[in-house]
Amino acid sequence: MAKQHVQQAISAAQEAQQALTNAQASANQQQIQQAQQQLEQAHQQLQDVQDQYGQQTEITYELQQSLQEAEKSLQAIQQNNLQ
């Protein structure tokens, strides 16, 4: 069960990153917001996995790193759009 849970969180994070990459390419405000929501959901799933199983596996650590990277690029996009 734990493995499946972690797997779902990873998929969510990867989808969020993909959405972000697409949004970055198009610079479409709506797409960017959707990508941001996906990121937040992926973060939440990750948190749930950690809360539930009480340990930070190698996978969840890597996942968190990639989520943070995705968030950085999201912030960069938003900065560019504001200017």
PDB file of C-alpha atoms in Angstrom, residues 5-32:
ATOM      1  CA  HIS A   5       0.847   5.620  -2.400  1.00  0.00           C
ATOM      2  CA  VAL A   6       4.376   6.804  -3.058  1.00  0.00           C
ATOM      3  CA  GLN A   7       4.021   5.829  -6.704  1.00  0.00           C
ATOM      4  CA  GLN A   8       0.904   7.990  -7.022  1.00  0.00           C
ATOM      5  CA  ALA A   9       2.657  10.946  -5.442  1.00  0.00           C
ATOM      6  CA  ILE A  10       5.558  10.540  -7.838  1.00  0.00           C
ATOM      7  CA  SER A  11       3.236  10.384 -10.836  1.00  0.00           C
ATOM      8  CA  ALA A  12       1.451  13.506  -9.647  1.00  0.00           C
ATOM      9  CA  ALA A  13       4.730  15.339  -9.288  1.00  0.00           C
ATOM     10  CA  GLN A  14       5.922  14.260 -12.716  1.00  0.00           C
ATOM     11  CA  GLU A  15       2.638  15.346 -14.282  1.00  0.00           C
ATOM     12  CA  ALA A  16       2.905  18.679 -12.523  1.00  0.00           C
ATOM     13  CA  GLN A  17       6.408  19.171 -13.849  1.00  0.00           C
ATOM     14  CA  GLN A  18       5.289  18.250 -17.358  1.00  0.00           C
ATOM     15  CA  ALA A  19       2.410  20.706 -17.124  1.00  0.00           C
ATOM     16  CA  LEU A  20       4.844  23.319 -15.939  1.00  0.00           C
ATOM     17  CA  THR A  21       7.187  22.720 -18.852  1.00  0.00           C
ATOM     18  CA  ASN A  22       4.269  23.063 -21.261  1.00  0.00           C
ATOM     19  CA  ALA A  23       3.080  26.214 -19.536  1.00  0.00           C
ATOM     20  CA  GLN A  24       6.579  27.639 -19.669  1.00  0.00           C
ATOM     21  CA  ALA A  25       6.716  27.110 -23.411  1.00  0.00           C
ATOM     22  CA  SER A  26       3.352  28.743 -24.051  1.00  0.00           C
ATOM     23  CA  ALA A  27       3.528  31.421 -21.337  1.00  0.00           C
ATOM     24  CA  ASN A  28      -0.235  31.027 -21.124  1.00  0.00           C
ATOM     25  CA  GLN A  29      -1.421  32.427 -17.801  1.00  0.00           C
ATOM     26  CA  GLN A  30      -4.219  29.905 -17.422  1.00  0.00           C
ATOM     27  CA  GLN A  31      -1.912  26.965 -18.109  1.00  0.00           C
ATOM     28  CA  ILE A  32       0.577  28.334 -15.616  1.00  0.00           C
TER      29      ILE A  32
END
